[in-house]
Structure formats: structure tokens, C-alpha cells
Tab-separated table of C-alpha atoms in Angstrom:
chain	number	residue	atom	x	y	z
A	182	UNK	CA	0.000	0.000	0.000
A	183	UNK	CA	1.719	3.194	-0.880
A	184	UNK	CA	1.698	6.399	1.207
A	185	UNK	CA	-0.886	9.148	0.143
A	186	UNK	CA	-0.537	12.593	1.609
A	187	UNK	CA	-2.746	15.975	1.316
A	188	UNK	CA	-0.119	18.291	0.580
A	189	UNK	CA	-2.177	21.285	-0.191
A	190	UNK	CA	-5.804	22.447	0.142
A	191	UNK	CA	-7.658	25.984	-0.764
A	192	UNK	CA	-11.364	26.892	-0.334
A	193	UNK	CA	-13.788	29.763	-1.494
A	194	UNK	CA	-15.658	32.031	0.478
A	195	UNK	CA	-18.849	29.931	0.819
A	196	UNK	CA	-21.863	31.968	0.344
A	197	UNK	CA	-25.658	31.465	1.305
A	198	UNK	CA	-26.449	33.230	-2.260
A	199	UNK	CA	-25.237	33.287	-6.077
A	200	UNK	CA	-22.244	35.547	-6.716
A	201	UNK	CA	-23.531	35.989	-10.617
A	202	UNK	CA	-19.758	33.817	-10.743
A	203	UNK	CA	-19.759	31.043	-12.769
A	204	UNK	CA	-18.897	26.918	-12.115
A	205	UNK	CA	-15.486	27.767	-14.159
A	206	UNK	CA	-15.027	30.950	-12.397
A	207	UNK	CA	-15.739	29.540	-9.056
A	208	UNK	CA	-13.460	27.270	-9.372
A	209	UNK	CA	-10.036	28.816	-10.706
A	210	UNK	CA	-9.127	30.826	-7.809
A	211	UNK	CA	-9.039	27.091	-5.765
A	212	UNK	CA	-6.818	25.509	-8.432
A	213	UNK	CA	-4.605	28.514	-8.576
A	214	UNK	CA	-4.527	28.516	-4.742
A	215	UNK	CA	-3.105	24.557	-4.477
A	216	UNK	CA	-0.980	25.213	-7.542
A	217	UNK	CA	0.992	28.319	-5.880
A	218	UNK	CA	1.379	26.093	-2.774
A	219	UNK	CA	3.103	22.941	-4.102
A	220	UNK	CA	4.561	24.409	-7.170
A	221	UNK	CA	2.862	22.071	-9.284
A	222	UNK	CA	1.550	23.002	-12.944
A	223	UNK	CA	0.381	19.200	-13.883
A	224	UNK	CA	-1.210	16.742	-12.182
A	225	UNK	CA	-0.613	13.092	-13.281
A	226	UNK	CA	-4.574	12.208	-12.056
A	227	UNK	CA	-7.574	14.852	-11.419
A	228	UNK	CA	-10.782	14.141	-10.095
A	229	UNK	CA	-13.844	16.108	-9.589
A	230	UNK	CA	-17.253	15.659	-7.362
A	231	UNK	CA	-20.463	17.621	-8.399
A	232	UNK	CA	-23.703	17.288	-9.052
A	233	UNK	CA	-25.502	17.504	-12.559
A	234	UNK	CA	-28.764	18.425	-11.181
A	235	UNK	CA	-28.092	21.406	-9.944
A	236	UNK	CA	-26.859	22.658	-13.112
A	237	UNK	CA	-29.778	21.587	-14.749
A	238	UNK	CA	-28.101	19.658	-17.439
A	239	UNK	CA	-26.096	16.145	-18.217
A	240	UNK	CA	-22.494	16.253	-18.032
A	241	UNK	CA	-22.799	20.199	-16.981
A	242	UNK	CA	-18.991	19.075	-15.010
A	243	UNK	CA	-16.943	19.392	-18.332
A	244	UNK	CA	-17.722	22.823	-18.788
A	245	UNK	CA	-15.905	22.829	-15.148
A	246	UNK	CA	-12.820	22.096	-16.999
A	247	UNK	CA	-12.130	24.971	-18.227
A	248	UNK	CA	-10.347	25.972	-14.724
A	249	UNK	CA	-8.186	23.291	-15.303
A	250	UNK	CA	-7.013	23.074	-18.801
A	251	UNK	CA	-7.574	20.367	-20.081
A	252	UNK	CA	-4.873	20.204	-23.150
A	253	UNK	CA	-3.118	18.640	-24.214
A	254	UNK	CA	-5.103	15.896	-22.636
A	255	UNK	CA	-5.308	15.009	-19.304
A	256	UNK	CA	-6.208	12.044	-16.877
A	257	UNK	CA	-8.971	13.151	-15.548
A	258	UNK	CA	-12.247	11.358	-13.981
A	259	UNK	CA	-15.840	12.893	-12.405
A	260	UNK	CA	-18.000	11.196	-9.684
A	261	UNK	CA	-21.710	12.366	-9.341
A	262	UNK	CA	-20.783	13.395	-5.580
A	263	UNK	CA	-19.071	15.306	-3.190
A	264	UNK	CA	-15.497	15.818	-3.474
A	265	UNK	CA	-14.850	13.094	-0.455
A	266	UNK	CA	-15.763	10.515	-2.988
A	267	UNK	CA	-13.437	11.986	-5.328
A	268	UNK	CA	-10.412	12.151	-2.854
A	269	UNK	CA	-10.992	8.381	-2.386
A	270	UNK	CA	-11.221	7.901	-6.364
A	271	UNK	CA	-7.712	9.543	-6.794
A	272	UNK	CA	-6.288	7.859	-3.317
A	273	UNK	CA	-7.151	4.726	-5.178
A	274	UNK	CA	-5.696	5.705	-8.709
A	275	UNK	CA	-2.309	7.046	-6.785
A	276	UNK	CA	-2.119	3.438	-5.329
A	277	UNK	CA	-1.463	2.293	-9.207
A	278	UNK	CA	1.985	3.617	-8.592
A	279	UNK	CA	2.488	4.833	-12.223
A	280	UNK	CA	1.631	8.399	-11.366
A	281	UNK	CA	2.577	10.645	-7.458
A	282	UNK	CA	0.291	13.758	-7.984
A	283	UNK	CA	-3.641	14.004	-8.137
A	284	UNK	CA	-5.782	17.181	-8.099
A	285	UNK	CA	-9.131	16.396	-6.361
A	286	UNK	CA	-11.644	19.283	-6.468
A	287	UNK	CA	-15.367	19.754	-5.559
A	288	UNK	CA	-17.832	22.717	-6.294
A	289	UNK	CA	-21.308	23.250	-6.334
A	290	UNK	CA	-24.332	26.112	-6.090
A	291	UNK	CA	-27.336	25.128	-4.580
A	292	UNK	CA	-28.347	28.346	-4.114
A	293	UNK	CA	-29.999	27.705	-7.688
A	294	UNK	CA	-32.471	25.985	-6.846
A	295	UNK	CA	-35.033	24.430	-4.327
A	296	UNK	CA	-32.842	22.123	-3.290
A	297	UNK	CA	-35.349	19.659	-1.804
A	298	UNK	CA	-36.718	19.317	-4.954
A	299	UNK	CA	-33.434	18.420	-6.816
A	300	UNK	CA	-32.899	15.436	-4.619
A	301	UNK	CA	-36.070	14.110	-5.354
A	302	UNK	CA	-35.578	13.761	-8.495
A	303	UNK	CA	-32.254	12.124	-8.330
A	304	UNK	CA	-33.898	9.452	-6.947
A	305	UNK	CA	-35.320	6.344	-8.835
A	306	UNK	CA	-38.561	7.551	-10.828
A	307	UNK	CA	-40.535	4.844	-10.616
A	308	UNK	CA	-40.294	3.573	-7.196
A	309	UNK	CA	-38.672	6.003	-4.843
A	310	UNK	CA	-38.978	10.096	-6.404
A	311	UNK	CA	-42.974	9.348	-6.421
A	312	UNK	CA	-42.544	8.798	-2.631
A	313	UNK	CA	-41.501	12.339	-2.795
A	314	UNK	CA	-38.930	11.669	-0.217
A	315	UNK	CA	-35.933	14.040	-0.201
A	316	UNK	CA	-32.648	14.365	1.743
A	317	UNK	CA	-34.708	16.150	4.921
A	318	UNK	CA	-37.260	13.396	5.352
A	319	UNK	CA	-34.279	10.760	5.333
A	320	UNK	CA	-32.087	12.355	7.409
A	321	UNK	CA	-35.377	12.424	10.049
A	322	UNK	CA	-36.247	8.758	8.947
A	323	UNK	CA	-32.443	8.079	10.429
A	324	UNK	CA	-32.756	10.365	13.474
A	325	UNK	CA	-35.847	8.108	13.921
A	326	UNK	CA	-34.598	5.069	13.374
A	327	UNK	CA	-31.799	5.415	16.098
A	328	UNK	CA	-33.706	7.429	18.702
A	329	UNK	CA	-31.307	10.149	18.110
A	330	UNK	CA	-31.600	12.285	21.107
A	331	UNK	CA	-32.744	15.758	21.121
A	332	UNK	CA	-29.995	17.191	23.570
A	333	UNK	CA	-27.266	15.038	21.810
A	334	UNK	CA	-28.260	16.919	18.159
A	335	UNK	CA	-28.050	20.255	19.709
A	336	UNK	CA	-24.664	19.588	21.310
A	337	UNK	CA	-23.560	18.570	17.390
A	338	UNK	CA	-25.296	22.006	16.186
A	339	UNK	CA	-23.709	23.825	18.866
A	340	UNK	CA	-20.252	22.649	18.443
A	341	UNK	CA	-20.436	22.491	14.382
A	342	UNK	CA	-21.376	26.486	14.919
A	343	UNK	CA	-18.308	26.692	16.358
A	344	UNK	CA	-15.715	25.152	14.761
A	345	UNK	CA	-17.457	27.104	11.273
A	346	UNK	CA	-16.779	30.175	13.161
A	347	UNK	CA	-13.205	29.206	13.383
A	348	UNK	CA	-12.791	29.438	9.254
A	349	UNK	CA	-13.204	32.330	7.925
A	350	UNK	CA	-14.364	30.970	4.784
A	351	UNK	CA	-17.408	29.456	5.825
A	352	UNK	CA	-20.962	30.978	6.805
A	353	UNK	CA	-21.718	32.061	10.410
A	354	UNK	CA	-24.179	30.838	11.252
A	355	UNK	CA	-26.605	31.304	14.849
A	356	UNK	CA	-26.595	29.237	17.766
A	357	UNK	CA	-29.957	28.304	17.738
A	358	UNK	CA	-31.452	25.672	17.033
A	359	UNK	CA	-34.343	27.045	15.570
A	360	UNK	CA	-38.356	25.962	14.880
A	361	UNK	CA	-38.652	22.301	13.743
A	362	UNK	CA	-38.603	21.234	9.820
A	363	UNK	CA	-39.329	17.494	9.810
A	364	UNK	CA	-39.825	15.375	12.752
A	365	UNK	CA	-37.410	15.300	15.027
A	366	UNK	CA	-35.125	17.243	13.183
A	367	UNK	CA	-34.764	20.988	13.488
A	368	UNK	CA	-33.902	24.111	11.257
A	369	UNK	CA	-30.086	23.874	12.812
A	370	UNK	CA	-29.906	20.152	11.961
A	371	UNK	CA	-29.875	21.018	8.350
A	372	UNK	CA	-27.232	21.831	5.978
A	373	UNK	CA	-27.617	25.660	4.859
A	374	UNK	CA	-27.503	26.598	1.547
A	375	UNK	CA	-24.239	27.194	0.370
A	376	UNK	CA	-22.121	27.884	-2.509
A	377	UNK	CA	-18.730	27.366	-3.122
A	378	UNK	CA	-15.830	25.240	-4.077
A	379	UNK	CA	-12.492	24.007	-2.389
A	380	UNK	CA	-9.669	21.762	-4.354
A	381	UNK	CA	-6.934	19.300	-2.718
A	382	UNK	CA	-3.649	17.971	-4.154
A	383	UNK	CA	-2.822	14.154	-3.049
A	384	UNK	CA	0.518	13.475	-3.505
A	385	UNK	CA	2.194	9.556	-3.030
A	386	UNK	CA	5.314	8.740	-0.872
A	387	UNK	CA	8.473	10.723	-1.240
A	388	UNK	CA	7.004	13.149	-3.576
A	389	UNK	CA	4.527	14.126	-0.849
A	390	UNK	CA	7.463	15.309	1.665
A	391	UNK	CA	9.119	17.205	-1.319
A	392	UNK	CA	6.086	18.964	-2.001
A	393	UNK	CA	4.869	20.098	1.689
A	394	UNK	CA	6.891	20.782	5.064
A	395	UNK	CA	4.072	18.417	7.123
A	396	UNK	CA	1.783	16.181	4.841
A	397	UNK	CA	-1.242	15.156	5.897
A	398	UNK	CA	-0.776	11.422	5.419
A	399	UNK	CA	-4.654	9.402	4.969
A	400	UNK	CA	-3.759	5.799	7.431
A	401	UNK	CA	-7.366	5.182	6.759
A	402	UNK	CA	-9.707	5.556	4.523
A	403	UNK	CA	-13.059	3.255	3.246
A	404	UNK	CA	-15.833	3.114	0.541
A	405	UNK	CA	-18.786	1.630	1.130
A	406	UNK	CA	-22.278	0.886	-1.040
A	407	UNK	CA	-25.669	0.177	-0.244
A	408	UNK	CA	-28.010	-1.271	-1.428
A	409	UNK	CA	-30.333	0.663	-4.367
A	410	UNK	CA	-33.600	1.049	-2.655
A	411	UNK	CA	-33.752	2.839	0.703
A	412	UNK	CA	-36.836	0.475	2.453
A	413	UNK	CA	-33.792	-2.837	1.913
A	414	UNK	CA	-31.356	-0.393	4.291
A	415	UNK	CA	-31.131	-0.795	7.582
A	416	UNK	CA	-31.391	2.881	8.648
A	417	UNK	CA	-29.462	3.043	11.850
A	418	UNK	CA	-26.374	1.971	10.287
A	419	UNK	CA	-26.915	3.441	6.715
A	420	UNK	CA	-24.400	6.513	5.382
């Protein structure tokens, strides 16, 4: 198993609205940022996590390419996710050992759209998006399903506040707790909003401690898949 490091990482200033900026123009500043850190121009693997729907269109992540420059050609790969599920696509490609470097990037503007409605129809459309369930009611069908305890999910809301307030990049948001949304979760359960981007370079082995003073080596790291419909999961354990 070879080594795998972060050696760099950059982030937007997240926003609760649209910025009129684009998904290429979002991005650059993020892929400059990592560049100027480690020095790097190329990237022998890049990998990106977004999500088509709230574009509105199929394969709306090339355009996203543009940031990167894209020739001459370049390995690159896209996951319909969130750019954890891209870091572990390009941990996994780095452990090929024919390349050191990967550039692992996600973005995304929700502020678009009603975002409730965009998850429903991700889901399956003939047995689960005429349910009409979205990411809300399944995060409360969890929070159900393991008794989660009121005074344990405000400590979380309390001390995610927190530690938000502690990067200047993301929102700041209240305290509270707020009025409830869907049974038993509240308005300070639920993810806000938010626009933005943020980009990581992996880097393998030696070339990691050439590239950064301290890398941030990953000793652990899993993938896991479920099954396709939601009523065969065992919602207490489910991710």
C-alpha cells in the first residue's frame, strides 16, 4: 500500500447566495490557490465531485474544466458526488503507482435551486422520487430510526457552529437551534444553503514530503455501497 498525503488544500468564500460567478469561475481561484502552494503546474490524475442536477443539465462538469485546462489531454475522472468521494477515487488511482500527484476538487451552487426538490428527483422515478422523499425526510427517517436524542443533536449544532466560526471561509451561522422542519429534526440540523468550491492535491510517498513541510498522510480511509432502494437499508447503520 503506498503512502498518500494531502499536501495542499484551498477553499472559497462559501456563500448562502449566487455571486452571478460562474462553475469555471468559481473554481479557478481554488486551483490557482493549491498550484501556488506545491509548485505544481500538472497533475498526473484529477478528479472532480459535483452534481448535474443542480446545473440543470447532463455532463454540466466538463464545462468545469475549463479551470483546469484540459490540453493537451489530461487524466482526468468525475463522480456524481461530493469531493470526499473523489479524494478516495484519486487515493485509489495514486495506489497504481504509475503516477505521485492528483488534483481532487469539488464545487457546487445550490443556491440555484429548491434544493429539496433536486434530490427528489435524483432518486429512482418509478419507485422512490414518487414517494416524494428528499434528503430532509431521510435524514429524520435516520434520526428516527436510532432514537437520536434531542440534547445530543443540539450539542452537534452547537459545536459544528463553532468550529465554522473558526474558518473564515465558511458561513456564520446562529446558535440556535431554531423551529422544527421534519420530525425530530430541526432548522439547525440542516445543511444551509451554500455555494462554493475548495480543491486538494494528493501526492504519493516521497514526492509528498518534497512537495509540503508536514503532509497530511490518509492511514485510513473506506468506501462503502448500499443497497439501491432505501426500504432494503437498515437505517441506523446506513451513510
Amino acid at each position: 500500500m503506498r503512502e498518500v498525503a494531502i499536501v495542499a488544500f484551498a477553499q472559497t468564500e462559501h456563500t448562502a447566495h449566487d455571486t452571478g460567478q460562474s462553475e469555471p469561475e468559481l473554481i479557478l481561484p481554488v486551483i490557482n490557490e493549491v498550484k501556488r502552494r506545491t509548485g505544481l503546474k500538472q497533475f498526473g490524475f484529477t478528479c472532480s465531485g459535483s452534481c448535474d442536477y443542480l446545473a440543470g443539465a447532463p455532463f454540466s462538469f466538463v464545462s468545469a474544466l475549463d479551470a483546469i485546462g484540459a490540453w493537451p489531454p489530461i487524466s482526468e475522472s468525475h463522480v456524481e458526488m461530493d469531493a470526499a468521494w473523489a479524494l478516495y477515487e484519486a487515493w485509489v488511482r495514486l495506489q497504481h503507482g504509475d503516477v505521485d500527484t492528483a488534483l481532487v476538487y469539488g464545487f457546487g451552487k445550490s443556491s440555484l435551486t429548491d434544493l429539496r426538490t433536486v434530490m427528489t428527483l435524483q432518486l429512482d422515478p418509478y419507485y422512490l422520487a414518487p414517494l416524494g422523499l428528499d434528503q430532509l425526510s431521510y435524514a429524520a427517517l435516520q434520526a428516527a430510526a436510532v432514537n437520536a436524542d434531542r440534547a445530543a443533536l443540539d450539542e452537534i449544532v452547537l459545536r459544528s457552529r463553532t468550529a465554522g466560526r473558526a474558518n473564515p471561509y465558511a458561513l456564520d451561522l446562529p446558535d440556535e437551534v431554531g423551529e422544527p422542519v421534519v420530525e425530530p429534526l430541526k432548522a439547525g440540523d440542516v445543511a444551509p444553503v451554500t455555494d462554493g468550491a475548495a480543491a486538494i492535491v494528493l501526492a504519493a510517498g516521497d514526492r509528498a514530503r518534497e512537495l509540503c513541510e508536514r503532509p497530511a498522510f490518509i492511514t485510513g480511509i473506506a468506501h462503502r455501497i448500499e443497497p439501491h432502494y432505501l426500504g432494503v437499508r437498515d437505517l441506523s447503520v446506513s451513510a
